[in-house]
mmCIF file of N, CA and C in Angstrom:
data_model
loop_
_atom_site.group_PDB
_atom_site.id
_atom_site.type_symbol
_atom_site.label_atom_id
_atom_site.label_comp_id
_atom_site.label_asym_id
_atom_site.label_seq_id
_atom_site.Cartn_x
_atom_site.Cartn_y
_atom_site.Cartn_z
ATOM 1 N N MET A 1 3.634 -11.280 5.871
ATOM 2 C CA MET A 1 3.493 -9.894 5.976
ATOM 3 C C MET A 1 2.507 -9.648 7.165
ATOM 4 N N SER A 2 2.898 -8.729 8.024
ATOM 5 C CA SER A 2 1.997 -8.356 9.100
ATOM 6 C C SER A 2 1.909 -6.753 9.174
ATOM 7 N N ALA A 3 0.929 -6.417 9.794
ATOM 8 C CA ALA A 3 0.629 -4.846 9.898
ATOM 9 C C ALA A 3 1.577 -4.232 10.946
ATOM 10 N N ASN A 4 2.188 -3.129 10.614
ATOM 11 C CA ASN A 4 2.907 -2.362 11.584
ATOM 12 C C ASN A 4 2.107 -1.209 12.053
ATOM 13 N N TYR A 5 2.326 -0.765 13.216
ATOM 14 C CA TYR A 5 1.552 0.432 13.817
ATOM 15 C C TYR A 5 2.481 1.422 14.362
ATOM 16 N N LYS A 6 3.840 1.419 13.877
ATOM 17 C CA LYS A 6 4.806 2.229 14.628
ATOM 18 C C LYS A 6 4.717 3.760 14.378
ATOM 19 N N TYR A 7 3.936 4.337 13.440
ATOM 20 C CA TYR A 7 3.916 5.813 13.157
ATOM 21 C C TYR A 7 2.655 6.315 13.642
ATOM 22 N N ALA A 8 2.518 7.420 14.134
ATOM 23 C CA ALA A 8 1.342 7.938 14.697
ATOM 24 C C ALA A 8 0.223 8.281 13.555
ATOM 25 N N THR A 9 0.740 8.723 12.364
ATOM 26 C CA THR A 9 -0.177 9.110 11.340
ATOM 27 C C THR A 9 0.181 8.538 9.946
ATOM 28 N N VAL A 10 -0.729 8.502 9.085
ATOM 29 C CA VAL A 10 -0.493 8.120 7.726
ATOM 30 C C VAL A 10 0.550 8.888 7.087
ATOM 31 N N LEU A 11 0.524 10.151 7.343
ATOM 32 C CA LEU A 11 1.650 11.076 6.738
ATOM 33 C C LEU A 11 3.026 10.852 7.385
ATOM 34 N N GLU A 12 3.147 10.523 8.608
ATOM 35 C CA GLU A 12 4.384 10.137 9.227
ATOM 36 C C GLU A 12 4.916 8.848 8.598
ATOM 37 N N ALA A 13 4.081 7.880 8.437
ATOM 38 C CA ALA A 13 4.414 6.700 7.634
ATOM 39 C C ALA A 13 4.959 6.982 6.366
ATOM 40 N N ILE A 14 4.316 7.758 5.525
ATOM 41 C CA ILE A 14 4.770 8.044 4.129
ATOM 42 C C ILE A 14 6.183 8.784 4.141
ATOM 43 N N LYS A 15 6.299 9.714 5.058
ATOM 44 C CA LYS A 15 7.576 10.356 5.191
ATOM 45 C C LYS A 15 8.672 9.420 5.515
ATOM 46 N N GLN A 16 8.549 8.603 6.481
ATOM 47 C CA GLN A 16 9.562 7.605 6.789
ATOM 48 C C GLN A 16 9.825 6.608 5.595
ATOM 49 N N LEU A 17 8.716 6.230 4.897
ATOM 50 C CA LEU A 17 9.017 5.411 3.711
ATOM 51 C C LEU A 17 9.783 6.188 2.649
ATOM 52 N N ARG A 18 9.342 7.384 2.405
ATOM 53 C CA ARG A 18 10.024 8.260 1.442
ATOM 54 C C ARG A 18 11.579 8.454 1.787
ATOM 55 N N ASP A 19 11.805 8.577 3.211
ATOM 56 C CA ASP A 19 13.246 8.702 3.686
ATOM 57 C C ASP A 19 13.919 7.389 3.445
ATOM 58 N N ALA A 20 13.236 6.234 3.319
ATOM 59 C CA ALA A 20 13.929 4.845 3.087
ATOM 60 C C ALA A 20 13.921 4.616 1.594
ATOM 61 N N GLY A 21 13.505 5.626 0.715
ATOM 62 C CA GLY A 21 13.723 5.404 -0.662
ATOM 63 C C GLY A 21 12.624 4.880 -1.455
ATOM 64 N N PHE A 22 11.387 4.864 -0.901
ATOM 65 C CA PHE A 22 10.150 4.533 -1.525
ATOM 66 C C PHE A 22 9.558 5.858 -2.284
ATOM 67 N N MET A 23 10.024 6.094 -3.441
ATOM 68 C CA MET A 23 9.788 7.459 -4.044
ATOM 69 C C MET A 23 8.635 7.596 -4.927
ATOM 70 N N VAL A 24 8.038 6.496 -5.496
ATOM 71 C CA VAL A 24 6.900 6.651 -6.446
ATOM 72 C C VAL A 24 5.685 6.224 -5.742
ATOM 73 N N ASP A 25 4.572 6.798 -6.386
ATOM 74 C CA ASP A 25 3.145 6.509 -5.758
ATOM 75 C C ASP A 25 2.527 5.604 -6.741
ATOM 76 N N PHE A 26 2.218 4.391 -6.229
ATOM 77 C CA PHE A 26 1.457 3.276 -7.029
ATOM 78 C C PHE A 26 -0.009 3.585 -6.906
ATOM 79 N N ASN A 27 -0.613 3.211 -8.060
ATOM 80 C CA ASN A 27 -2.082 3.216 -8.064
ATOM 81 C C ASN A 27 -2.660 1.748 -8.458
ATOM 82 N N ILE A 28 -3.897 1.338 -8.130
ATOM 83 C CA ILE A 28 -4.487 0.242 -8.602
ATOM 84 C C ILE A 28 -5.115 0.368 -9.783
ATOM 85 N N SER A 29 -5.014 -0.646 -10.709
ATOM 86 C CA SER A 29 -5.676 -0.617 -11.972
ATOM 87 C C SER A 29 -5.880 -2.211 -12.255
ATOM 88 N N GLY A 30 -7.051 -2.731 -11.977
ATOM 89 C CA GLY A 30 -7.394 -4.187 -12.307
ATOM 90 C C GLY A 30 -6.532 -5.134 -11.480
ATOM 91 N N ASN A 31 -5.766 -5.911 -12.185
ATOM 92 C CA ASN A 31 -4.904 -6.868 -11.631
ATOM 93 C C ASN A 31 -3.394 -6.348 -11.456
ATOM 94 N N ALA A 32 -3.312 -5.004 -11.430
ATOM 95 C CA ALA A 32 -1.972 -4.504 -11.396
ATOM 96 C C ALA A 32 -1.806 -3.291 -10.550
ATOM 97 N N LEU A 33 -0.585 -3.024 -10.141
ATOM 98 C CA LEU A 33 -0.222 -1.724 -9.575
ATOM 99 C C LEU A 33 0.431 -0.995 -10.688
ATOM 100 N N THR A 34 0.098 0.286 -10.831
ATOM 101 C CA THR A 34 0.586 1.106 -11.980
ATOM 102 C C THR A 34 1.278 2.334 -11.424
ATOM 103 N N VAL A 35 2.406 2.727 -12.163
ATOM 104 C CA VAL A 35 3.058 3.945 -11.892
ATOM 105 C C VAL A 35 3.430 4.498 -13.274
ATOM 106 N N ASN A 36 3.216 5.872 -13.538
ATOM 107 C CA ASN A 36 3.519 6.335 -14.915
ATOM 108 C C ASN A 36 3.013 5.354 -16.066
ATOM 109 N N ASP A 37 3.892 4.931 -16.898
ATOM 110 C CA ASP A 37 3.246 4.030 -17.947
ATOM 111 C C ASP A 37 3.580 2.495 -17.558
ATOM 112 N N ALA A 38 4.141 2.237 -16.271
ATOM 113 C CA ALA A 38 4.562 0.814 -16.074
ATOM 114 C C ALA A 38 3.355 0.202 -15.264
ATOM 115 N N ALA A 39 3.100 -1.052 -15.451
ATOM 116 C CA ALA A 39 2.173 -1.904 -14.756
ATOM 117 C C ALA A 39 2.912 -3.167 -14.180
ATOM 118 N N TYR A 40 2.523 -3.389 -12.872
ATOM 119 C CA TYR A 40 3.158 -4.533 -12.211
ATOM 120 C C TYR A 40 2.019 -5.444 -11.689
ATOM 121 N N ASP A 41 1.975 -6.647 -12.217
ATOM 122 C CA ASP A 41 0.947 -7.530 -11.839
ATOM 123 C C ASP A 41 1.494 -8.215 -10.513
ATOM 124 N N CYS A 42 0.593 -9.091 -9.885
ATOM 125 C CA CYS A 42 0.831 -9.611 -8.584
ATOM 126 C C CYS A 42 2.255 -10.344 -8.479
ATOM 127 N N ALA A 43 2.635 -10.978 -9.456
ATOM 128 C CA ALA A 43 3.932 -11.641 -9.414
ATOM 129 C C ALA A 43 5.220 -10.548 -9.534
ATOM 130 N N ASP A 44 4.978 -9.426 -9.914
ATOM 131 C CA ASP A 44 5.983 -8.452 -10.215
ATOM 132 C C ASP A 44 6.390 -7.577 -9.122
ATOM 133 N N PHE A 45 5.749 -7.711 -7.862
ATOM 134 C CA PHE A 45 6.161 -6.811 -6.785
ATOM 135 C C PHE A 45 5.904 -7.622 -5.481
ATOM 136 N N GLU A 46 6.616 -7.020 -4.447
ATOM 137 C CA GLU A 46 6.444 -7.576 -3.031
ATOM 138 C C GLU A 46 6.182 -6.414 -2.098
ATOM 139 N N ILE A 47 5.242 -6.784 -1.167
ATOM 140 C CA ILE A 47 5.023 -5.758 -0.236
ATOM 141 C C ILE A 47 5.967 -5.925 1.086
ATOM 142 N N THR A 48 6.798 -4.979 1.188
ATOM 143 C CA THR A 48 7.786 -5.046 2.363
ATOM 144 C C THR A 48 7.550 -4.382 3.559
ATOM 145 N N GLU A 49 6.563 -3.364 3.618
ATOM 146 C CA GLU A 49 6.155 -2.581 4.694
ATOM 147 C C GLU A 49 4.726 -2.500 4.711
ATOM 148 N N VAL A 50 4.035 -2.514 5.855
ATOM 149 C CA VAL A 50 2.628 -2.270 5.935
ATOM 150 C C VAL A 50 2.305 -1.500 7.290
ATOM 151 N N TYR A 51 1.545 -0.472 7.030
ATOM 152 C CA TYR A 51 1.128 0.285 8.232
ATOM 153 C C TYR A 51 -0.469 0.449 8.099
ATOM 154 N N ARG A 52 -1.143 0.084 9.201
ATOM 155 C CA ARG A 52 -2.558 0.154 9.022
ATOM 156 C C ARG A 52 -3.029 0.978 10.158
ATOM 157 N N TYR A 53 -4.077 1.898 9.876
ATOM 158 C CA TYR A 53 -4.549 3.011 10.729
ATOM 159 C C TYR A 53 -6.092 2.806 10.703
ATOM 160 N N GLU A 54 -6.657 2.760 11.881
ATOM 161 C CA GLU A 54 -8.076 2.683 12.089
ATOM 162 C C GLU A 54 -8.547 4.017 12.829
ATOM 163 N N GLY A 55 -9.742 4.569 12.296
ATOM 164 C CA GLY A 55 -10.324 5.720 12.996
ATOM 165 C C GLY A 55 -10.653 5.438 14.362
ATOM 166 N N ASP A 56 -10.595 6.377 15.361
ATOM 167 C CA ASP A 56 -10.979 6.100 16.664
ATOM 168 C C ASP A 56 -12.491 5.827 16.813
ATOM 169 N N SER A 57 -13.433 6.374 16.089
ATOM 170 C CA SER A 57 -14.684 6.239 16.119
ATOM 171 C C SER A 57 -15.418 5.803 15.002
ATOM 172 N N ASN A 58 -14.722 5.737 13.856
ATOM 173 C CA ASN A 58 -15.484 5.525 12.641
ATOM 174 C C ASN A 58 -14.625 4.449 11.790
ATOM 175 N N PRO A 59 -15.036 3.289 11.575
ATOM 176 C CA PRO A 59 -14.208 2.347 10.746
ATOM 177 C C PRO A 59 -14.034 2.758 9.269
ATOM 178 N N ASP A 60 -14.807 3.619 8.859
ATOM 179 C CA ASP A 60 -14.721 4.293 7.509
ATOM 180 C C ASP A 60 -13.443 5.091 7.373
ATOM 181 N N GLU A 61 -12.816 5.280 8.525
ATOM 182 C CA GLU A 61 -11.553 6.203 8.486
ATOM 183 C C GLU A 61 -10.361 5.324 8.455
ATOM 184 N N GLU A 62 -10.510 4.006 8.196
ATOM 185 C CA GLU A 62 -9.471 3.050 8.178
ATOM 186 C C GLU A 62 -8.602 3.292 6.870
ATOM 187 N N SER A 63 -7.313 3.301 7.017
ATOM 188 C CA SER A 63 -6.405 3.290 5.951
ATOM 189 C C SER A 63 -5.114 2.511 6.128
ATOM 190 N N THR A 64 -4.584 2.028 4.921
ATOM 191 C CA THR A 64 -3.401 1.231 4.987
ATOM 192 C C THR A 64 -2.348 1.809 4.036
ATOM 193 N N VAL A 65 -1.084 1.856 4.561
ATOM 194 C CA VAL A 65 0.028 2.341 3.738
ATOM 195 C C VAL A 65 0.958 1.147 3.464
ATOM 196 N N TYR A 66 1.211 0.905 2.265
ATOM 197 C CA TYR A 66 2.112 -0.225 1.809
ATOM 198 C C TYR A 66 3.385 0.371 1.324
ATOM 199 N N GLY A 67 4.448 -0.212 1.637
ATOM 200 C CA GLY A 67 5.752 -0.021 1.047
ATOM 201 C C GLY A 67 5.917 -1.209 0.033
ATOM 202 N N ILE A 68 6.278 -0.942 -1.222
ATOM 203 C CA ILE A 68 6.204 -1.841 -2.181
ATOM 204 C C ILE A 68 7.472 -1.746 -3.052
ATOM 205 N N GLU A 69 8.107 -3.058 -3.394
ATOM 206 C CA GLU A 69 9.199 -3.117 -4.222
ATOM 207 C C GLU A 69 8.961 -3.948 -5.383
ATOM 208 N N SER A 70 9.151 -3.552 -6.470
ATOM 209 C CA SER A 70 9.041 -4.311 -7.778
ATOM 210 C C SER A 70 10.188 -5.097 -7.964
ATOM 211 N N LYS A 71 9.967 -6.139 -8.857
ATOM 212 C CA LYS A 71 11.244 -7.053 -9.085
ATOM 213 C C LYS A 71 12.149 -6.359 -9.907
ATOM 214 N N ASP A 72 11.776 -5.202 -10.654
ATOM 215 C CA ASP A 72 12.817 -4.447 -11.428
ATOM 216 C C ASP A 72 13.378 -3.202 -10.624
ATOM 217 N N GLY A 73 13.203 -3.281 -9.360
ATOM 218 C CA GLY A 73 13.993 -2.303 -8.496
ATOM 219 C C GLY A 73 13.087 -0.894 -8.071
ATOM 220 N N VAL A 74 11.916 -0.795 -8.642
ATOM 221 C CA VAL A 74 11.061 0.339 -8.227
ATOM 222 C C VAL A 74 10.563 0.305 -6.823
ATOM 223 N N LYS A 75 10.760 1.219 -5.946
ATOM 224 C CA LYS A 75 10.266 1.224 -4.604
ATOM 225 C C LYS A 75 9.260 2.383 -4.634
ATOM 226 N N GLY A 76 8.106 2.035 -4.068
ATOM 227 C CA GLY A 76 6.990 3.005 -3.981
ATOM 228 C C GLY A 76 6.041 2.811 -2.803
ATOM 229 N N ILE A 77 4.931 3.583 -2.832
ATOM 230 C CA ILE A 77 4.048 3.607 -1.786
ATOM 231 C C ILE A 77 2.629 3.457 -2.414
ATOM 232 N N LEU A 78 1.848 2.740 -1.727
ATOM 233 C CA LEU A 78 0.282 2.533 -2.151
ATOM 234 C C LEU A 78 -0.382 2.869 -0.904
ATOM 235 N N VAL A 79 -1.302 3.820 -0.872
ATOM 236 C CA VAL A 79 -2.213 4.166 0.183
ATOM 237 C C VAL A 79 -3.581 3.786 -0.157
ATOM 238 N N THR A 80 -4.218 3.032 0.683
ATOM 239 C CA THR A 80 -5.657 2.683 0.447
ATOM 240 C C THR A 80 -6.448 3.074 1.656
ATOM 241 N N SER A 81 -7.663 3.407 1.416
ATOM 242 C CA SER A 81 -8.621 3.714 2.445
ATOM 243 C C SER A 81 -9.844 2.843 2.421
ATOM 244 N N TYR A 82 -10.511 2.750 3.428
ATOM 245 C CA TYR A 82 -11.644 1.829 3.581
ATOM 246 C C TYR A 82 -12.614 1.982 2.357
ATOM 247 N N GLY A 83 -12.797 0.870 1.697
ATOM 248 C CA GLY A 83 -13.782 0.779 0.499
ATOM 249 C C GLY A 83 -13.179 1.466 -0.740
ATOM 250 N N MET A 84 -11.898 2.007 -0.768
ATOM 251 C CA MET A 84 -11.318 2.615 -1.915
ATOM 252 C C MET A 84 -10.789 1.596 -2.760
ATOM 253 N N TYR A 85 -11.076 1.768 -4.074
ATOM 254 C CA TYR A 85 -10.439 0.953 -5.075
ATOM 255 C C TYR A 85 -11.024 -0.487 -5.322
ATOM 256 N N ILE A 86 -11.974 -0.853 -4.310
ATOM 257 C CA ILE A 86 -12.510 -2.178 -4.444
ATOM 258 C C ILE A 86 -13.136 -2.478 -5.702
ATOM 259 N N GLU A 87 -13.724 -1.550 -6.327
ATOM 260 C CA GLU A 87 -14.455 -1.860 -7.719
ATOM 261 C C GLU A 87 -13.386 -1.977 -8.795
ATOM 262 N N ASP A 88 -12.269 -1.403 -8.735
ATOM 263 C CA ASP A 88 -11.203 -1.467 -9.657
ATOM 264 C C ASP A 88 -10.231 -2.605 -9.476
ATOM 265 N N ALA A 89 -10.143 -3.107 -8.305
ATOM 266 C CA ALA A 89 -9.014 -4.119 -8.068
ATOM 267 C C ALA A 89 -9.588 -5.542 -8.289
ATOM 268 N N SER A 90 -8.614 -6.356 -8.908
ATOM 269 C CA SER A 90 -8.976 -7.806 -9.107
ATOM 270 C C SER A 90 -8.991 -8.489 -7.782
ATOM 271 N N ASP A 91 -9.630 -9.803 -7.791
ATOM 272 C CA ASP A 91 -9.511 -10.558 -6.643
ATOM 273 C C ASP A 91 -8.057 -10.922 -6.217
ATOM 274 N N ASP A 92 -7.255 -11.282 -7.288
ATOM 275 C CA ASP A 92 -5.907 -11.644 -7.028
ATOM 276 C C ASP A 92 -5.044 -10.435 -6.332
ATOM 277 N N LEU A 93 -5.357 -9.378 -6.922
ATOM 278 C CA LEU A 93 -4.594 -8.237 -6.223
ATOM 279 C C LEU A 93 -5.233 -7.984 -4.767
ATOM 280 N N LEU A 94 -6.423 -7.982 -4.558
ATOM 281 C CA LEU A 94 -7.053 -7.851 -3.159
ATOM 282 C C LEU A 94 -6.429 -8.906 -2.299
ATOM 283 N N GLN A 95 -6.328 -10.039 -2.751
ATOM 284 C CA GLN A 95 -5.722 -11.162 -1.876
ATOM 285 C C GLN A 95 -4.211 -10.855 -1.549
ATOM 286 N N LYS A 96 -3.473 -10.366 -2.430
ATOM 287 C CA LYS A 96 -2.088 -10.050 -2.171
ATOM 288 C C LYS A 96 -2.032 -8.885 -1.171
ATOM 289 N N LEU A 97 -2.952 -7.815 -1.282
ATOM 290 C CA LEU A 97 -2.848 -6.644 -0.409
ATOM 291 C C LEU A 97 -3.443 -7.035 1.032
ATOM 292 N N SER A 98 -4.318 -8.177 1.110
ATOM 293 C CA SER A 98 -5.006 -8.365 2.374
ATOM 294 C C SER A 98 -3.895 -8.657 3.488
ATOM 295 N N LEU A 99 -4.173 -8.153 4.685
ATOM 296 C CA LEU A 99 -3.301 -8.427 5.826
ATOM 297 C C LEU A 99 -3.466 -9.781 6.311
ATOM 298 N N LYS A 100 -2.338 -10.418 6.646
ATOM 299 C CA LYS A 100 -2.380 -11.788 7.240
ATOM 300 C C LYS A 100 -2.188 -11.875 8.698
#
């Protein structure tokens, strides 16, 4: 997985992912991504798209948009911002979300 930078803004990346069928919004909860009542641990999903954005003057404005597909066919989006969710995410999940 590598970061893509092909959209000008986070909102544009989200729109394009929605157009490609990524319809749900994932959240981080411990060692899992959650949506509604479902939870997907690290083995249950793959990151298929990544868009990373950095603020022009402030690294605190960094955000990453992930296109994620679960093994049971759910396609969704996870958006993280610098420092966001760090206290809630497990080491395993942070490792899977890290950009290589």
